[in-house]
mmCIF file of C-alpha atoms and ligand atoms in Angstrom:
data_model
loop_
_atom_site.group_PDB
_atom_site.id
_atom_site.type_symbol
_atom_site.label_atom_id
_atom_site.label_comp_id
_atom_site.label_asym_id
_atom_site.label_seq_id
_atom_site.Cartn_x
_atom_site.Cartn_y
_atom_site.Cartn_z
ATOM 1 C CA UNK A 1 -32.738 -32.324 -14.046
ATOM 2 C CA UNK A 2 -32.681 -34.246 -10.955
ATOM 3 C CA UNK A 3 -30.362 -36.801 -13.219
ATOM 4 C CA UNK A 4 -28.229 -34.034 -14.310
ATOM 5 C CA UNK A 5 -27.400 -33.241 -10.802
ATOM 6 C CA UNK A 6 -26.952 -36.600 -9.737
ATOM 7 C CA UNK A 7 -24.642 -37.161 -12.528
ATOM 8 C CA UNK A 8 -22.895 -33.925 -10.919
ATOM 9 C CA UNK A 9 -22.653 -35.664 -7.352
ATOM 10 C CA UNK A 10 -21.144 -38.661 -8.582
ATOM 11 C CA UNK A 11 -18.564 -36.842 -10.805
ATOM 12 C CA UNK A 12 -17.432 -34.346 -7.757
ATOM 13 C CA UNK A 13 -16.883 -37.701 -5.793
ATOM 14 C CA UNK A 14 -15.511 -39.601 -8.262
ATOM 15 C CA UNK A 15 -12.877 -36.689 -7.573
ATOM 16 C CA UNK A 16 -12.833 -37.105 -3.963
ATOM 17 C CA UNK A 17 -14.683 -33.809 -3.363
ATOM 18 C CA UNK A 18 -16.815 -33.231 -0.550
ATOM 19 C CA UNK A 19 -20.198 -33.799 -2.210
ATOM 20 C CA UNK A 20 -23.290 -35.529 -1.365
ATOM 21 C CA UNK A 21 -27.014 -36.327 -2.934
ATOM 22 C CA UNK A 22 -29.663 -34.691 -0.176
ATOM 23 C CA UNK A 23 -33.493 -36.895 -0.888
ATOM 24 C CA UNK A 24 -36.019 -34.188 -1.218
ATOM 25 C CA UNK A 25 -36.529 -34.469 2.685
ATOM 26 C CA UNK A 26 -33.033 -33.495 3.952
ATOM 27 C CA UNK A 27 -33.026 -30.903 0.850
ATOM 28 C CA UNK A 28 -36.104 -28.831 2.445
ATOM 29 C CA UNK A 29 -34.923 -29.177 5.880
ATOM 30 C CA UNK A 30 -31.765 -27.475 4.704
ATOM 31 C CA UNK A 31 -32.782 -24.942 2.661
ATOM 32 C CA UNK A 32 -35.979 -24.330 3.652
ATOM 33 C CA UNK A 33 -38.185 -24.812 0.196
ATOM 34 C CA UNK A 34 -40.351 -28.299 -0.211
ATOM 35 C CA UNK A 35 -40.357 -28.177 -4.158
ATOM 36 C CA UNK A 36 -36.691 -29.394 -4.382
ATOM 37 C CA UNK A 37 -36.718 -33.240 -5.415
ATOM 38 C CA UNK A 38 -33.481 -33.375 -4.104
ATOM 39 C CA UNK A 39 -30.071 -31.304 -4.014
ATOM 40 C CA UNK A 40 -26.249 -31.670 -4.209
ATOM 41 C CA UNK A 41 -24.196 -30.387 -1.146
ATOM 42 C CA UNK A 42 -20.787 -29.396 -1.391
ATOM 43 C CA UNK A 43 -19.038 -28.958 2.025
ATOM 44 C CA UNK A 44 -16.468 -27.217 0.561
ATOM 45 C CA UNK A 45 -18.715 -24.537 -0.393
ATOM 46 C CA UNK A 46 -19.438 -20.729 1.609
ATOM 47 C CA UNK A 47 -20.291 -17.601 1.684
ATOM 48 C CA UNK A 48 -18.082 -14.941 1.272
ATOM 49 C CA UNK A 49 -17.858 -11.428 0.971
ATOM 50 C CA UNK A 50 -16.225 -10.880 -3.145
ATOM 51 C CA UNK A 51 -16.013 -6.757 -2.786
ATOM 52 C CA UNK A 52 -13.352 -7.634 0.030
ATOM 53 C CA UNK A 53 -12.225 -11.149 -1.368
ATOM 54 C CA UNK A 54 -11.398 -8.004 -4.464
ATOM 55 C CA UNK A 55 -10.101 -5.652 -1.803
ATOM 56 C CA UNK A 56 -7.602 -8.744 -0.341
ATOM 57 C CA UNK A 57 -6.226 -9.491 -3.935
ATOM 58 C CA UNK A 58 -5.315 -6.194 -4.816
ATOM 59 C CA UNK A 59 -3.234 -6.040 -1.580
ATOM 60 C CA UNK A 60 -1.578 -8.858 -2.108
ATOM 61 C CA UNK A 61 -0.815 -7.453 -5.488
ATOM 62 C CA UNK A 62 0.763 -4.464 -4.347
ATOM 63 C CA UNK A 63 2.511 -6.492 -1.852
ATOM 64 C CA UNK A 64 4.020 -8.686 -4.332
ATOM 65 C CA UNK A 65 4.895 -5.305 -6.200
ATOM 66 C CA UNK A 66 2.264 -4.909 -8.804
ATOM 67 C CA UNK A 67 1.347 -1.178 -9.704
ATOM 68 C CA UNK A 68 -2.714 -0.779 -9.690
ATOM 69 C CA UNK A 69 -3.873 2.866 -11.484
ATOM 70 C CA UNK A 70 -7.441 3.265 -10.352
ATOM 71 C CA UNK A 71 -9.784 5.556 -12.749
ATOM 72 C CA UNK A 72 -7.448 4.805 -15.928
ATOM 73 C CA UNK A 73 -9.405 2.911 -18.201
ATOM 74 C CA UNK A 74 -7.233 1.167 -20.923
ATOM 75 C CA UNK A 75 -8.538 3.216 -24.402
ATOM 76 C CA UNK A 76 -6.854 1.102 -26.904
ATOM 77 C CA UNK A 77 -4.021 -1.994 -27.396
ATOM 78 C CA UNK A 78 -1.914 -1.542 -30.136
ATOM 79 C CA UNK A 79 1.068 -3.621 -31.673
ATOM 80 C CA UNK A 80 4.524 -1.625 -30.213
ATOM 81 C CA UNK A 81 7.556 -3.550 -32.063
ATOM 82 C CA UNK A 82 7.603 -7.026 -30.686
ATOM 83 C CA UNK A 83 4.941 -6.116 -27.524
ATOM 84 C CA UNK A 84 1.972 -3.869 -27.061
ATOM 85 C CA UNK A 85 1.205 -0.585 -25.840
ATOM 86 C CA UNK A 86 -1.720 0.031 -23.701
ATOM 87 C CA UNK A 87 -3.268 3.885 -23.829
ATOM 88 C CA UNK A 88 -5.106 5.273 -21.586
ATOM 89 C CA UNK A 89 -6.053 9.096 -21.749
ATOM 90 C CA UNK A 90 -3.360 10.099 -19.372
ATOM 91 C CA UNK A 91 -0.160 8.411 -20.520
ATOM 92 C CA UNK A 92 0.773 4.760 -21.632
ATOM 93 C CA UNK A 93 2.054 1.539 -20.613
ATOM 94 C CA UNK A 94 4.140 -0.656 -22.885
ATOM 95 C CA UNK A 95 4.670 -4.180 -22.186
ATOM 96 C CA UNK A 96 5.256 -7.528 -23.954
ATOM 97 C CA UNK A 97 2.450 -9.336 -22.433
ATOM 98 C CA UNK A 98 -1.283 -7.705 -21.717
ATOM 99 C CA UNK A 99 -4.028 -9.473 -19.709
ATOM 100 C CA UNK A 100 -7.230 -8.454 -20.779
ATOM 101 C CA UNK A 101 -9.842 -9.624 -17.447
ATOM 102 C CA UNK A 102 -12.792 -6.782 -18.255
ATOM 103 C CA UNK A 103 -15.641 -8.864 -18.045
ATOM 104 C CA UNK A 104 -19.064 -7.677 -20.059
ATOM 105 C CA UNK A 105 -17.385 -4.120 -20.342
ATOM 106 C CA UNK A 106 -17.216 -2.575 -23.898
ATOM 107 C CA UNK A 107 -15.186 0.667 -23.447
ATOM 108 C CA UNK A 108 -12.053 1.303 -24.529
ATOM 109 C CA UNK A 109 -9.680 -1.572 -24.843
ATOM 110 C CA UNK A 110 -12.421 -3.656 -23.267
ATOM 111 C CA UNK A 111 -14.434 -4.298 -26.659
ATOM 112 C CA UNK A 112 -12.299 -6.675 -27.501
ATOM 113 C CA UNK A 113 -13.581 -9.225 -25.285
ATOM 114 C CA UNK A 114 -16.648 -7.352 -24.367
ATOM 115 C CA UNK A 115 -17.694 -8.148 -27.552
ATOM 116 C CA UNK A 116 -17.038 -11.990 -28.033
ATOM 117 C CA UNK A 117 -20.143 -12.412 -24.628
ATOM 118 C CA UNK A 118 -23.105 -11.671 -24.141
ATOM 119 C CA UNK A 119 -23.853 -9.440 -21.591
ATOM 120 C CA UNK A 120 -26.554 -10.610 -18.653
ATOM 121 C CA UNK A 121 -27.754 -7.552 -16.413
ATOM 122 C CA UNK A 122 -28.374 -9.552 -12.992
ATOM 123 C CA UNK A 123 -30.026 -7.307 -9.931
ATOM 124 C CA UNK A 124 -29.052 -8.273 -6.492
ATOM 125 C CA UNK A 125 -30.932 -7.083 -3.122
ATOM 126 C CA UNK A 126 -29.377 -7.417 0.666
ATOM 127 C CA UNK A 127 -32.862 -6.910 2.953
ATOM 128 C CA UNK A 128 -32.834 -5.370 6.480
ATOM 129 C CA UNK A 129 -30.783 -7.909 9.136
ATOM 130 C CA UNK A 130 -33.696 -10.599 9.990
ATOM 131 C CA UNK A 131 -34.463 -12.377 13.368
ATOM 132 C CA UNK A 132 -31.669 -15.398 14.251
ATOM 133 C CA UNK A 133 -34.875 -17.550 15.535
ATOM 134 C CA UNK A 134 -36.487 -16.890 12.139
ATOM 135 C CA UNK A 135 -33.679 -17.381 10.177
ATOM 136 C CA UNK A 136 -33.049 -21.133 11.881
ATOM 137 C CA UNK A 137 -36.563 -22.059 10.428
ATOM 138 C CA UNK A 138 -35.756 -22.006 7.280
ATOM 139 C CA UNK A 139 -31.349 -22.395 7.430
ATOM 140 C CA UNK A 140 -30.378 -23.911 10.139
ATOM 141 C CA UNK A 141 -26.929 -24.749 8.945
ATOM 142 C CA UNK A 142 -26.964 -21.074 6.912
ATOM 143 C CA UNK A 143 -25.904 -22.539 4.045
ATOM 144 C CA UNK A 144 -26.262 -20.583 0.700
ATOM 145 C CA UNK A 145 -28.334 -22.188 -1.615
ATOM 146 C CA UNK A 146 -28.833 -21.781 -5.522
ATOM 147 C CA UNK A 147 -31.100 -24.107 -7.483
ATOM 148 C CA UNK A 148 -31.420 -25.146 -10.860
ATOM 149 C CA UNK A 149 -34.734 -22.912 -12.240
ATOM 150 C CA UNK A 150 -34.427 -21.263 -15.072
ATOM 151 C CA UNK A 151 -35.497 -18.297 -13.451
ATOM 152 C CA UNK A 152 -32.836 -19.197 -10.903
ATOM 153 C CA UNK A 153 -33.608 -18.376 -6.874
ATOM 154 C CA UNK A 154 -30.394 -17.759 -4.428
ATOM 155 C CA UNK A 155 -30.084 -16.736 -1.405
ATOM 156 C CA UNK A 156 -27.263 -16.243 1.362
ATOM 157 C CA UNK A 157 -26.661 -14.798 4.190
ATOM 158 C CA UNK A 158 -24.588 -11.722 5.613
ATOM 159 C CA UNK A 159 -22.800 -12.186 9.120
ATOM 160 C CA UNK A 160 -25.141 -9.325 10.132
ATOM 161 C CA UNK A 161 -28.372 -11.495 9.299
ATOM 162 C CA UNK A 162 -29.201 -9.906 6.082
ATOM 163 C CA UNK A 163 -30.784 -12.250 3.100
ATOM 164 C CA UNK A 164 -28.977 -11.652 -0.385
ATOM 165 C CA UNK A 165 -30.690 -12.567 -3.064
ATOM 166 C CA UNK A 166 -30.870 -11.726 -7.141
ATOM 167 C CA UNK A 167 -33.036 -11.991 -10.093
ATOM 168 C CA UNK A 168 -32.735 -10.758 -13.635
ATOM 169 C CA UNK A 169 -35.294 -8.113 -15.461
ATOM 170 C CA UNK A 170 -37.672 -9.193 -18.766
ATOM 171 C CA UNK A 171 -36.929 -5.619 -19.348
ATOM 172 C CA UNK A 172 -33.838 -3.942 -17.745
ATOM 173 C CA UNK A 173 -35.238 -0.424 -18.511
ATOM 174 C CA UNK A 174 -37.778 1.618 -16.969
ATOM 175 C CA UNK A 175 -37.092 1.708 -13.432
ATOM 176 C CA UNK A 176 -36.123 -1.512 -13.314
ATOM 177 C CA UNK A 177 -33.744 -0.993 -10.327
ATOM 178 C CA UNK A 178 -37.253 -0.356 -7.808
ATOM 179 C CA UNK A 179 -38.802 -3.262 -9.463
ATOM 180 C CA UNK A 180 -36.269 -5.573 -9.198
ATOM 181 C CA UNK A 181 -35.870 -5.215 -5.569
ATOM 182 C CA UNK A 182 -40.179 -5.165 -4.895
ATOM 183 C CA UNK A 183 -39.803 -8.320 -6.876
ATOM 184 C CA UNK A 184 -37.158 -10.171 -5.397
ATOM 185 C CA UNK A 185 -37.737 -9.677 -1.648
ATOM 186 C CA UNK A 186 -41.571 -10.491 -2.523
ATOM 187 C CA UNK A 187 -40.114 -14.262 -4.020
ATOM 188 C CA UNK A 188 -37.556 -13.979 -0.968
ATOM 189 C CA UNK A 189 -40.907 -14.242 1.689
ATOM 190 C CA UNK A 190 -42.853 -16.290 -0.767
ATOM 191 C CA UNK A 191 -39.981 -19.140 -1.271
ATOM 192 C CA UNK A 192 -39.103 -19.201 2.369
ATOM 193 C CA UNK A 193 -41.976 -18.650 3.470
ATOM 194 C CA UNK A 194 -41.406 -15.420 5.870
ATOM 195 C CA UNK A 195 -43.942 -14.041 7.986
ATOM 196 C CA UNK A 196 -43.705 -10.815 5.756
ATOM 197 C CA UNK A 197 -41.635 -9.407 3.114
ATOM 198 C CA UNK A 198 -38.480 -7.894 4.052
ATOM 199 C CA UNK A 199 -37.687 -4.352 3.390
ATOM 200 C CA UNK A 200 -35.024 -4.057 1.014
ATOM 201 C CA UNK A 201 -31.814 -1.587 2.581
ATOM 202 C CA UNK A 202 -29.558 -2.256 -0.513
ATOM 203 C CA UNK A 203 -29.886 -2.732 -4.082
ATOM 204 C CA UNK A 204 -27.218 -3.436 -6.560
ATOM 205 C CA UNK A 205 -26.839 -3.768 -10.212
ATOM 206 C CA UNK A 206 -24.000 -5.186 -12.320
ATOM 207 C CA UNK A 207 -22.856 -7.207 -15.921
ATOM 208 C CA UNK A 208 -22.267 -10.592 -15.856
ATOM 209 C CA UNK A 209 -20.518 -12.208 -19.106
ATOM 210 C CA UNK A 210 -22.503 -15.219 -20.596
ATOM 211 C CA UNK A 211 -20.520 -17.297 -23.176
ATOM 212 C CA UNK A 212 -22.011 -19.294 -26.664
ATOM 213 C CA UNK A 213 -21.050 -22.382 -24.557
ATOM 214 C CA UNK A 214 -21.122 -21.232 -21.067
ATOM 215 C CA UNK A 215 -17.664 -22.609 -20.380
ATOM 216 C CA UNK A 216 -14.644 -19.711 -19.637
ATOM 217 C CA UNK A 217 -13.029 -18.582 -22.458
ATOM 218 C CA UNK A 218 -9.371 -17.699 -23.301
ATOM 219 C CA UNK A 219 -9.356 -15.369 -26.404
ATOM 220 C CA UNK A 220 -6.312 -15.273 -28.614
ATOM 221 C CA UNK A 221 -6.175 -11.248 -29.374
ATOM 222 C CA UNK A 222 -2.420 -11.547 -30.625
ATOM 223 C CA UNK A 223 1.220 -12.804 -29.710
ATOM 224 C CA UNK A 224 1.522 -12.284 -26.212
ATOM 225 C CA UNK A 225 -2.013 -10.763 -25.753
ATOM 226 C CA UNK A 226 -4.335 -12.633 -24.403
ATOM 227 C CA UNK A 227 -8.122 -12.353 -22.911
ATOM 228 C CA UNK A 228 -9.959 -14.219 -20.604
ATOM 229 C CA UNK A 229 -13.625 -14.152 -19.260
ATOM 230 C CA UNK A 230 -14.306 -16.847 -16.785
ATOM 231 C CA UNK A 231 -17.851 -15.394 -15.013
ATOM 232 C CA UNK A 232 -20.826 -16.767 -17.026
ATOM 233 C CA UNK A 233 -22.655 -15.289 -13.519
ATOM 234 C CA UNK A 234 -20.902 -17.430 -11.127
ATOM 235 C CA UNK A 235 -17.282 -16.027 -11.517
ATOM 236 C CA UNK A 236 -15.835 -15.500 -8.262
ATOM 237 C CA UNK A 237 -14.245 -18.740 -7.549
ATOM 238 C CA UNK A 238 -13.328 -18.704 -11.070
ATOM 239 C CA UNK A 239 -12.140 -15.947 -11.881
ATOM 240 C CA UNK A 240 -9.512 -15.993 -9.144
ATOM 241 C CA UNK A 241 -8.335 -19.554 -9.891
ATOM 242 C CA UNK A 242 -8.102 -18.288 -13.682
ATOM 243 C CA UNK A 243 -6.115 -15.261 -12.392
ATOM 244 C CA UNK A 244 -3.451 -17.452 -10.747
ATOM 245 C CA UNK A 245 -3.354 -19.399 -13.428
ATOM 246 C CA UNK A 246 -2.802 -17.319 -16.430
ATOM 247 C CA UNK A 247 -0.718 -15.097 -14.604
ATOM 248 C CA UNK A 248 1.671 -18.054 -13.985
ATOM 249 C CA UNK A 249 1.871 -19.472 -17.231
ATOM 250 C CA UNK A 250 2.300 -16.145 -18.684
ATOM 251 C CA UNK A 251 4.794 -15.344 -16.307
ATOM 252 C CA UNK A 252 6.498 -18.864 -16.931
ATOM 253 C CA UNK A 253 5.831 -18.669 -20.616
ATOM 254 C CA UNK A 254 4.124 -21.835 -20.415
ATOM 255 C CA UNK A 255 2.537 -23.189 -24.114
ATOM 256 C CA UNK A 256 -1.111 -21.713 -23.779
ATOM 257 C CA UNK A 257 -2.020 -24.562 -25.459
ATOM 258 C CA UNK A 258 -1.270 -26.623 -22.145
ATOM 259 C CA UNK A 259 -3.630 -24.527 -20.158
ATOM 260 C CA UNK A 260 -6.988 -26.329 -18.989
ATOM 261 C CA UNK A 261 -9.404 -23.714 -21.029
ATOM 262 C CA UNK A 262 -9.033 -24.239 -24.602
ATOM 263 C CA UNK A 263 -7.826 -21.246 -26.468
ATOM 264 C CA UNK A 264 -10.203 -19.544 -28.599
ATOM 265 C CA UNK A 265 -10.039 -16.977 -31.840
ATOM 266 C CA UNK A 266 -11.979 -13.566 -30.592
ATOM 267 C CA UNK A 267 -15.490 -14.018 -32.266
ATOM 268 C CA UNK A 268 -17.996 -11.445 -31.897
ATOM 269 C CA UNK A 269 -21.301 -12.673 -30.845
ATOM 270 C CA UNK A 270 -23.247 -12.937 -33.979
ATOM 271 C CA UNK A 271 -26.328 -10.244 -33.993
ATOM 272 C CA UNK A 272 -25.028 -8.357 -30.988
ATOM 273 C CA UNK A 273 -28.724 -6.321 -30.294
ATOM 274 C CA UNK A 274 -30.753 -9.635 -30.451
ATOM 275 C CA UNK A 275 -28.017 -11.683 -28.442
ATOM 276 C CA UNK A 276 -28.263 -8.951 -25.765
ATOM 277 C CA UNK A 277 -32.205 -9.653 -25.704
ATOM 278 C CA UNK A 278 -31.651 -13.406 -25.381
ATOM 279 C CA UNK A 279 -31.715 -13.886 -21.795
ATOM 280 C CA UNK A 280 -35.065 -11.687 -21.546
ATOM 281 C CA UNK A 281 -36.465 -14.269 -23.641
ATOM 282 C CA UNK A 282 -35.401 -16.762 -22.008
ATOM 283 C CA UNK A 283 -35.961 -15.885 -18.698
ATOM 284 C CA UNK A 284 -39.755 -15.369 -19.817
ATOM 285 C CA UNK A 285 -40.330 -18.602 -21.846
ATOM 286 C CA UNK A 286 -38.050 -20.507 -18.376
ATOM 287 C CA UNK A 287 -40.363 -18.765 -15.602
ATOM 288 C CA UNK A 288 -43.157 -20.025 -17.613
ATOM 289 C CA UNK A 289 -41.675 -23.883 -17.718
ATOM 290 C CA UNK A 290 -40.734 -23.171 -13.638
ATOM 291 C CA UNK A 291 -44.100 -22.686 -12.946
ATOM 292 C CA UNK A 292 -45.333 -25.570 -14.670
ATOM 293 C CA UNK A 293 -43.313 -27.568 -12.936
ATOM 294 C CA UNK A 294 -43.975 -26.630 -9.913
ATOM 295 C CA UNK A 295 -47.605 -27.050 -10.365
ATOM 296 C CA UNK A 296 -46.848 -30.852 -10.833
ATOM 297 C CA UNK A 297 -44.560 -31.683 -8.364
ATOM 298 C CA UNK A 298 -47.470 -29.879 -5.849
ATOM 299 C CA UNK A 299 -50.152 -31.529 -7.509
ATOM 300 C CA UNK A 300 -48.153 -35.307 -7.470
ATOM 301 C CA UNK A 301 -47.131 -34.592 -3.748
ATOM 302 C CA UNK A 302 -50.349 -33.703 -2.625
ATOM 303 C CA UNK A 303 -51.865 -36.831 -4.729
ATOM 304 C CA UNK A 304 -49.477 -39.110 -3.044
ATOM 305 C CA UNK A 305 -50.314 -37.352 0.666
ATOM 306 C CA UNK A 306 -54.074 -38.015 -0.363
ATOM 307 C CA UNK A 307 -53.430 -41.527 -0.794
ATOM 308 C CA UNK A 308 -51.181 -42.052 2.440
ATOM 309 C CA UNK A 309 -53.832 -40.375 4.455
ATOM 310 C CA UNK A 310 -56.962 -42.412 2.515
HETATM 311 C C1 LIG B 401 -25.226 -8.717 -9.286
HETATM 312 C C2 LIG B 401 -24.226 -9.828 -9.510
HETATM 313 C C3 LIG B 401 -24.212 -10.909 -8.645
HETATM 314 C C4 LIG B 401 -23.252 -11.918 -8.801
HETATM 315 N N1 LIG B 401 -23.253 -12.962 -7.903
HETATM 316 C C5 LIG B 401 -22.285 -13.900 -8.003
HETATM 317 C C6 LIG B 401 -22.218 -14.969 -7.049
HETATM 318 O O1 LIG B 401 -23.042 -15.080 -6.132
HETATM 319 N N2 LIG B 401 -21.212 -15.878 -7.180
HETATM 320 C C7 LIG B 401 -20.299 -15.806 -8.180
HETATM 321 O O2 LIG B 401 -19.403 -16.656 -8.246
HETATM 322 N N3 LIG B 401 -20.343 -14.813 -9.113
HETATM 323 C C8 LIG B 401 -21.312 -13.864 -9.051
HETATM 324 N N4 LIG B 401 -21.369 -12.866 -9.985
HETATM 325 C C9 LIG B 401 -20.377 -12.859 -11.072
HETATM 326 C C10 LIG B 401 -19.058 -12.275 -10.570
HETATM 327 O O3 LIG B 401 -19.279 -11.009 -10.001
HETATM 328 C C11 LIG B 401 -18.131 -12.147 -11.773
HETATM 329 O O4 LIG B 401 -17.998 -13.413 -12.346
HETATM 330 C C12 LIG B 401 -16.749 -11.662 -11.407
HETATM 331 O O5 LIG B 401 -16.783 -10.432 -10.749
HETATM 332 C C13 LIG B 401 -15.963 -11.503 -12.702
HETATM 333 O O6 LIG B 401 -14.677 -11.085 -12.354
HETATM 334 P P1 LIG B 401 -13.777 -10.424 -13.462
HETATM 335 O O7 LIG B 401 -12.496 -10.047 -12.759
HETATM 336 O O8 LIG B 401 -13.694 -11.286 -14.674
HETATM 337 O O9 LIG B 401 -14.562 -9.107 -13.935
HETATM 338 P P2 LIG B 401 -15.024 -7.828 -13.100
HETATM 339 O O10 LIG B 401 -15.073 -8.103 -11.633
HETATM 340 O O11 LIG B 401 -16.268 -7.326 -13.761
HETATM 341 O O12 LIG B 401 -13.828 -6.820 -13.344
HETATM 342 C C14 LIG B 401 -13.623 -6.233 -14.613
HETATM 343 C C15 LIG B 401 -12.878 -4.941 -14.365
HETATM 344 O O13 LIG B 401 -12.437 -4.388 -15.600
HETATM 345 C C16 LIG B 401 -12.528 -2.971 -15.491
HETATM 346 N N5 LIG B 401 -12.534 -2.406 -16.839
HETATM 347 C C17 LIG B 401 -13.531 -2.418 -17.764
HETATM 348 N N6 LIG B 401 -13.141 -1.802 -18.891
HETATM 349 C C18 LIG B 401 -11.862 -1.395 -18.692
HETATM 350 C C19 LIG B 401 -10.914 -0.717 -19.495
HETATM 351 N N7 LIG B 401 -11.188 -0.330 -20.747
HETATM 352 N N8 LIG B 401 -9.690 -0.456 -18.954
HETATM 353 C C20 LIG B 401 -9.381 -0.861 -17.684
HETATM 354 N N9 LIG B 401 -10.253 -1.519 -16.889
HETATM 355 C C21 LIG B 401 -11.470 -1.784 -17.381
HETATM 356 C C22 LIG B 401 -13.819 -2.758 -14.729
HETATM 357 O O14 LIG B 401 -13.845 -1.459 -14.166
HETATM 358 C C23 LIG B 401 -13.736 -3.866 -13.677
HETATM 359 O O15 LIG B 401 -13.074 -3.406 -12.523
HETATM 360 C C24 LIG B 401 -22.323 -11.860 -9.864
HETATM 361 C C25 LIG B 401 -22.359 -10.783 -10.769
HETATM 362 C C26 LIG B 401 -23.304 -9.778 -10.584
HETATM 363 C C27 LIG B 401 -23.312 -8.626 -11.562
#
């Protein structure tokens, strides 16, 4: 991995982009964890808060005259002489081009896409607001930090000292919501290393949309119809540059085939059921290979300590 990532360092720069390679010293000084063997930094990266970042969009929208209809989901998209018409259970909407951008969702109109990913249940937890001395122990530069496990650990940080963090559920069932957050504020003390575990004040739940290739997808659904899903869990960023993108070549009736994601034909992920138990599977078989791993970089570090010291 550590090759992977340093391939990933020199690529960014090879684009002039703000990145750098951090030796497994500067990465725990930064982040606070001592198993990294090293770590990519990206000054360009931050923190922000998407439920506003959503919030600002949509008033820009409306300020550049677009008409948003909360509660109205979109039931079906049918062919209405040369454009579509898009139902909903109140009235409809005809237009020559549609957008589809519903993520995981299935409903409705949403199937469409819904049904070409597979859909990744991901549990996030924001614990109570946490002591500025502590948190300079282990982020002094509050950074946010995401690393490369299979069973992947995040964390950031609110303005108001709060740790986010996430995790995905073997089983997404059952109560899963109460386990989730015992679970991931438990790996939130034992990763950095806090003097106790944080009580959780927020827990939150949502889809993400995985795709076959884990690249965004642009999904041909007919002329003029198009649908795009740009998350595979780490969507924010781009989803908005995919926004302004489409928007303007749709707008300029650019060729789609010019666009910088490849156009696809809608395929439905094969065996829906088992693709939807995938990422249980793999999360178990990946914590499994984390640990392992972990084991051995502890065991060769304290080896090579033993030998300094002898
Ligand atoms: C818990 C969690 C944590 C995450 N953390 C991060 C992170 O740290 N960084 C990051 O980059 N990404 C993160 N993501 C992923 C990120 O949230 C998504 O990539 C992003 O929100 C996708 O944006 P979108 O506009 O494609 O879809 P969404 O934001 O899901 O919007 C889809 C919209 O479509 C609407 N809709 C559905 N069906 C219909 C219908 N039939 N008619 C009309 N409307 C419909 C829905 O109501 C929804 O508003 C996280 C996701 C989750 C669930």
């Amino acid at each position: 991995m550590v090759g992977v990532v340093q391939a990933r360092v020199k690529a960014w720069a090879d684009l002039d982009r703000p990145v750098e390679w951090l030796d497994p010293a500067e990465a725990a000084g930064r982040t606070g964890i001592d198993i990294y063997h090293g770590a990519l930094a990206d000054r360009s990266g931050g923190v922000i808060n998407p439920v506003a970042h959503a919030a600002a969009l949509a008033r820009r929208a409306e300020a550049a005259g677009a008409l948003i209809h909360e509660h109205s989901a979109a039931q079906s998209v049918t062919r209405q002489g040369a454009g579509w018409r898009v139902r909903t259970a109140k009235g409809h909407v005809d237009a020559t081009r549609v957008l589809l951008c519903t993520n995981a969702h299935v409903l409705g109109a949403a199937r469409a896409l819904g049904r070409t990913v597979i859909p990744l249940n991901v549990y996030q937890i924001a614990t109570e607001p946490l002591d500025a001395g502590l948190i300079a122990r282990f982020s002094p530069g509050r950074e946010p930090v995401s690393d490369t496990r299979a069973n992947i650990f995040t964390f950031r940080l609110t303005a108001d000292n709060r740790l986010i963090s996430g995790g995905m559920a073997v089983v997404p069932y059952l109560g899963a919501e109460a386990r989730m957050a015992r679970r991931i504020a438990a790996r939130l003390a034992a990763e950095l290393r806090l003097p106790q575990v944080p009580h959780v004040d927020h827990i939150w739940r949502g889809t993400a949309a995985v795709t076959t290739d884990f690249l965004p997808h642009l999904v041909d659904l007919g002329p003029g119809f198009l649908g795009v899903t740009a998350c595979n869990g780490r969507g924010v960023a781009m989803t908005t540059v995919t926004g302004e993108m489409l928007g303007e070549a749709l707008l300029m009736g650019r060729p789609l085939n010019d666009l910088p994601i490849p156009l696809h034909f809608p395929a439905a992920v094969p065996a829906p059921f088992l693709a939807r138990w995938a990422p249980s599977i793999f999360l178990l078989q990946g914590d499994r290979a984390d640990r392992r791993a972990i084991r051995q970089t502890r065991q060769a570090r304290s080896g090579a300590n033993g030998a300094r010291t002898a």
